[in-house]
């Protein structure tokens, strides 16, 4: 029997934890594509922060440190008309594959300078008997 999947992880960032959109620290946490995408919005700092929160939530969910190397190996993408999806690499991808866990899902939100991300592992449906 496989080990139970960990519960969901939620990360909330307050305005005091969110740098200005042009702060160089974003390059420690986000990919160039994520930064470019977020700068296409009026409140870019909230979009940037939601992606950073998602990476911290993935780290929490998987019991990994949210260091810059892990953050750059993860990417939060969104196609027009679709919700955000995670692209995993590095330690996160190896851990999921090694444990036989499903690909995590992500939900992002932001408002009034705050940003949050919820990350969870979907429940696999039992095979028909």
Short mmCIF file of C-alpha atoms in Angstrom, two decimals:
data_model
loop_
_atom_site.label_atom_id
_atom_site.label_comp_id
_atom_site.label_asym_id
_atom_site.label_seq_id
_atom_site.Cartn_x
_atom_site.Cartn_y
_atom_site.Cartn_z
CA UNK A 1 0.00 0.00 0.00
CA UNK A 2 1.33 3.46 -0.91
CA UNK A 3 1.93 6.07 1.78
CA UNK A 4 -0.94 8.53 2.17
CA UNK A 5 -0.58 11.76 0.20
CA UNK A 6 0.28 14.84 2.26
CA UNK A 7 -2.47 17.36 2.88
CA UNK A 8 -2.74 20.64 0.96
CA UNK A 9 -0.33 23.51 1.56
CA UNK A 10 -1.40 27.15 1.73
CA UNK A 11 1.00 30.10 1.70
CA UNK A 12 -0.18 33.69 2.24
CA UNK A 13 2.10 36.69 1.66
CA UNK A 14 1.26 40.07 3.20
CA UNK A 15 2.17 43.39 1.56
CA UNK A 16 5.22 43.68 3.86
CA UNK A 17 6.56 40.42 2.38
CA UNK A 18 6.14 41.45 -1.26
CA UNK A 19 8.92 43.46 -2.93
CA UNK A 20 8.28 46.06 -5.63
CA UNK A 21 7.77 44.55 -9.09
CA UNK A 22 11.20 45.72 -10.29
CA UNK A 23 13.09 44.35 -7.28
CA UNK A 24 16.02 42.15 -8.35
CA UNK A 25 15.06 39.48 -5.77
CA UNK A 26 12.27 38.25 -8.06
CA UNK A 27 15.00 36.69 -10.22
CA UNK A 28 15.97 34.50 -7.23
CA UNK A 29 12.46 33.04 -7.03
CA UNK A 30 10.88 33.22 -10.48
CA UNK A 31 11.77 32.35 -14.04
CA UNK A 32 12.10 34.98 -16.76
CA UNK A 33 8.80 33.79 -18.27
CA UNK A 34 6.96 34.19 -14.95
CA UNK A 35 8.39 37.67 -14.45
CA UNK A 36 7.49 38.74 -17.99
CA UNK A 37 3.96 37.33 -17.68
CA UNK A 38 3.36 39.08 -14.34
CA UNK A 39 4.62 42.43 -15.61
CA UNK A 40 1.81 42.34 -18.17
CA UNK A 41 -0.68 43.17 -15.38
CA UNK A 42 -1.47 46.41 -13.57
CA UNK A 43 -0.66 44.95 -10.11
CA UNK A 44 2.43 43.02 -11.22
CA UNK A 45 3.73 42.67 -7.66
CA UNK A 46 0.64 40.63 -6.69
CA UNK A 47 1.00 38.31 -9.69
CA UNK A 48 4.71 37.85 -8.94
CA UNK A 49 3.97 37.18 -5.27
CA UNK A 50 1.27 34.60 -6.03
CA UNK A 51 3.84 32.64 -8.05
CA UNK A 52 6.40 32.89 -5.27
CA UNK A 53 3.74 31.71 -2.80
CA UNK A 54 2.96 28.73 -5.06
CA UNK A 55 6.60 27.67 -5.02
CA UNK A 56 6.76 27.97 -1.22
CA UNK A 57 3.56 25.90 -1.00
CA UNK A 58 5.03 23.17 -3.25
CA UNK A 59 8.11 23.09 -1.01
CA UNK A 60 5.93 22.82 2.09
CA UNK A 61 3.74 20.12 0.55
CA UNK A 62 6.77 18.01 -0.36
CA UNK A 63 8.86 18.77 2.73
CA UNK A 64 11.59 20.52 0.72
CA UNK A 65 13.40 23.80 1.53
CA UNK A 66 12.04 26.76 -0.50
CA UNK A 67 15.52 27.83 -1.59
CA UNK A 68 16.26 29.69 -4.84
CA UNK A 69 17.45 26.54 -6.65
CA UNK A 70 14.13 24.77 -5.96
CA UNK A 71 12.14 27.90 -6.84
CA UNK A 72 13.82 28.26 -10.24
CA UNK A 73 13.22 24.54 -10.97
CA UNK A 74 9.46 25.12 -10.54
CA UNK A 75 7.38 27.24 -12.87
CA UNK A 76 3.80 28.48 -12.61
CA UNK A 77 2.39 28.87 -16.12
CA UNK A 78 -0.97 29.95 -17.46
CA UNK A 79 -2.30 29.71 -20.95
CA UNK A 80 -4.96 32.25 -22.00
CA UNK A 81 -8.36 31.14 -20.76
CA UNK A 82 -6.92 28.44 -18.48
CA UNK A 83 -5.97 28.28 -14.83
CA UNK A 84 -2.40 28.11 -13.55
CA UNK A 85 -0.40 24.89 -13.82
CA UNK A 86 2.88 23.82 -12.27
CA UNK A 87 5.87 22.72 -14.29
CA UNK A 88 8.16 20.79 -11.96
CA UNK A 89 11.86 20.09 -12.21
CA UNK A 90 14.76 19.29 -9.92
CA UNK A 91 14.20 17.84 -6.45
CA UNK A 92 10.40 18.29 -6.56
CA UNK A 93 10.07 16.25 -9.75
CA UNK A 94 12.42 13.53 -8.48
CA UNK A 95 10.53 13.25 -5.18
CA UNK A 96 7.12 12.96 -6.85
CA UNK A 97 8.38 10.38 -9.32
CA UNK A 98 10.21 8.40 -6.63
CA UNK A 99 7.17 8.30 -4.35
CA UNK A 100 4.73 7.64 -7.19
CA UNK A 101 2.74 10.76 -6.30
CA UNK A 102 0.47 12.56 -8.78
CA UNK A 103 1.31 15.96 -10.25
CA UNK A 104 0.27 18.74 -7.83
CA UNK A 105 -2.48 21.22 -8.65
CA UNK A 106 -2.31 24.92 -7.82
CA UNK A 107 -4.72 27.78 -7.19
CA UNK A 108 -3.56 31.40 -6.98
CA UNK A 109 -5.25 34.49 -5.59
CA UNK A 110 -4.29 38.08 -4.85
CA UNK A 111 -5.99 41.28 -3.72
CA UNK A 112 -5.15 44.54 -1.96
CA UNK A 113 -1.42 43.81 -1.92
CA UNK A 114 -1.77 40.27 -0.56
CA UNK A 115 -1.09 37.07 -2.49
CA UNK A 116 -1.76 33.42 -1.72
CA UNK A 117 -1.35 30.00 -3.25
CA UNK A 118 -2.92 26.65 -2.44
CA UNK A 119 -1.16 23.51 -3.68
CA UNK A 120 -2.50 19.98 -3.32
CA UNK A 121 -2.06 16.47 -4.67
CA UNK A 122 -5.18 15.24 -6.48
CA UNK A 123 -6.79 12.12 -5.12
CA UNK A 124 -6.50 9.17 -7.42
CA UNK A 125 -9.74 7.39 -8.14
CA UNK A 126 -9.82 3.74 -7.16
CA UNK A 127 -9.79 1.30 -10.05
CA UNK A 128 -13.12 -0.37 -10.87
CA UNK A 129 -13.43 -3.87 -9.45
#
